[in-house]
Short mmCIF file of C-alpha atoms in Angstrom, two decimals:
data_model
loop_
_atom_site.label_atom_id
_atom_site.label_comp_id
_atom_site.label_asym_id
_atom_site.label_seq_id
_atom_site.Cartn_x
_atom_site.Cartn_y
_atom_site.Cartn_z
CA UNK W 9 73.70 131.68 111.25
CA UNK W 10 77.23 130.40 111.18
CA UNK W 11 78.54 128.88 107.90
CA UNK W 12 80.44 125.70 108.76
CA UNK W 13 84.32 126.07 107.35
CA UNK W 14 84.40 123.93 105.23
CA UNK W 15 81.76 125.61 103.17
CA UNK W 16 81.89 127.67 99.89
CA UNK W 17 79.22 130.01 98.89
CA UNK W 18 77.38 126.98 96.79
CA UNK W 19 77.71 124.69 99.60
CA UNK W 20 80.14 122.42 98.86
CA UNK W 21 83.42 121.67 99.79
CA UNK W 22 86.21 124.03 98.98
CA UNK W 23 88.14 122.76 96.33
CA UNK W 24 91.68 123.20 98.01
CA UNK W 25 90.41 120.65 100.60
CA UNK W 26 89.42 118.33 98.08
CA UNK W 27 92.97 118.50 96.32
CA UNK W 28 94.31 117.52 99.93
CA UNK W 29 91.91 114.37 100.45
CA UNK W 30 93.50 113.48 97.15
CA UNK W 31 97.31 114.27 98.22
CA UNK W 32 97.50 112.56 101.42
CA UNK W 33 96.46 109.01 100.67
CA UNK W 34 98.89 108.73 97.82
CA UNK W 35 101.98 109.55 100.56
CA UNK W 36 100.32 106.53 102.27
CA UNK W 37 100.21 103.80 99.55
CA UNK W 38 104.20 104.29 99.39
CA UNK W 39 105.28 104.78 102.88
CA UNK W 40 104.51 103.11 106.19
CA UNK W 41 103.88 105.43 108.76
CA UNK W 42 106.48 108.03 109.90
CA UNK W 43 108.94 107.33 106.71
CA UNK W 44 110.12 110.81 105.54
CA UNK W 45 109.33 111.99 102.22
CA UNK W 46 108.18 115.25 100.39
CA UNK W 47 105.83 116.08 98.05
CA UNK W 48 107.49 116.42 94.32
CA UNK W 49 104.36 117.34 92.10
CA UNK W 50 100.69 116.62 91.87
CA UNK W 51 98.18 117.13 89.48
CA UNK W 52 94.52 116.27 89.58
CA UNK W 53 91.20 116.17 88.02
CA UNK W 54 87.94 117.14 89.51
CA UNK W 55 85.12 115.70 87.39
CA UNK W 56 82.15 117.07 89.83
CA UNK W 57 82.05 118.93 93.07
CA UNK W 58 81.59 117.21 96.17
CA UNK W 59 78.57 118.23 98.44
CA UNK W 60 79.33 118.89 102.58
CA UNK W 61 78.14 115.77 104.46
CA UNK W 62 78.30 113.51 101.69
CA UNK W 63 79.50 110.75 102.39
CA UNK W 64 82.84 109.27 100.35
CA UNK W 65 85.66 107.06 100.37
CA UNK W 66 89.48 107.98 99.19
CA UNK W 67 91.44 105.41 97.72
CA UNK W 68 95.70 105.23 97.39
CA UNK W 69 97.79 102.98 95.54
CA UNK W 70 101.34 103.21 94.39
CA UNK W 71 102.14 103.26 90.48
CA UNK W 72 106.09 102.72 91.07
CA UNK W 73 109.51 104.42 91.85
CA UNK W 74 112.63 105.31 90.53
CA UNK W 75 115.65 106.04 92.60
CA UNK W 76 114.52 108.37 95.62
CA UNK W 77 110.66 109.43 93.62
CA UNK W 78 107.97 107.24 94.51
CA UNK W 79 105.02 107.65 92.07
CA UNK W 80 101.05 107.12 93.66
CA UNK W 81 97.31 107.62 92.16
CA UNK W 82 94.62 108.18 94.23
CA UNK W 83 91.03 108.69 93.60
CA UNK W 84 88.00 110.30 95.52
CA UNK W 85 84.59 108.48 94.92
CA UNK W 86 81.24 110.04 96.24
CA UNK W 87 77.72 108.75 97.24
CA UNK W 88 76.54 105.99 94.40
CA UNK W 89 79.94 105.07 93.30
CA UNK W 90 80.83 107.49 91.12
CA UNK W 91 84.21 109.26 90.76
CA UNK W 92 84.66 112.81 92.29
CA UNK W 93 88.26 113.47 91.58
CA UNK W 94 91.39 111.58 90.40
CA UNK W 95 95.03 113.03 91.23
CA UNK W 96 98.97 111.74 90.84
CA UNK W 97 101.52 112.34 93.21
CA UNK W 98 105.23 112.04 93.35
CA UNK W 99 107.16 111.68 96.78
CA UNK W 100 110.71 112.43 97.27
CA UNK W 101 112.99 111.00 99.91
CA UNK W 102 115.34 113.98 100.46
CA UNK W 103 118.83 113.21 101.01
CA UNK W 104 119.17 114.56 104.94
CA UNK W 105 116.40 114.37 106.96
CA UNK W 106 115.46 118.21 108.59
CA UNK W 107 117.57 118.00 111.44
CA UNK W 108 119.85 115.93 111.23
#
């Protein structure tokens, strides 16, 4: 019997990949698509663990910006509504793009 990846040992989803649902979404609600920017911090709370196969939906929104740092929340809400996991991000436009 193969235990899928994305598996711990109690059956639900690693943590780790839960922290990057939350990161991801929060780079969205400040940037379109393909805009350059780097993660500055990000801290999060868990308030339960989220089961493998459940279903959920991740939700980004952008809480402001100052100079190149653009602040975001996002949250992670299971099966009946209620709320897995919140995080906040910050997003830094670097100066010079790699590269260039």
């Amino acid at each position: 019997l193969l235990t899928p990846v994305v598996t711990d040992d109690a059956g639900d989803v690693p943590i780790p990949i839960v922290w990057a649902a939350l990161d991801c979404p929060g780079y969205f609600a400040c940037f379109p698509a393909g805009e350059f920017a780097l993660l500055g911090e990000m801290s999060a709370h868990l308030d339960r663990r989220v089961h493998v196969g459940e279903p959920c939906i991740v939700l980004g929104w952008p809480l402001g910006m100052e100079g190149r740092t653009h602040v975001a929340a996002t949250v992670l809400i299971g099966r009946g509504g209620d709320v897995c996991g919140v995080a906040r991000t910050s997003w830094v436009i670097p100066t010079a793009r790699p590269g260039a």
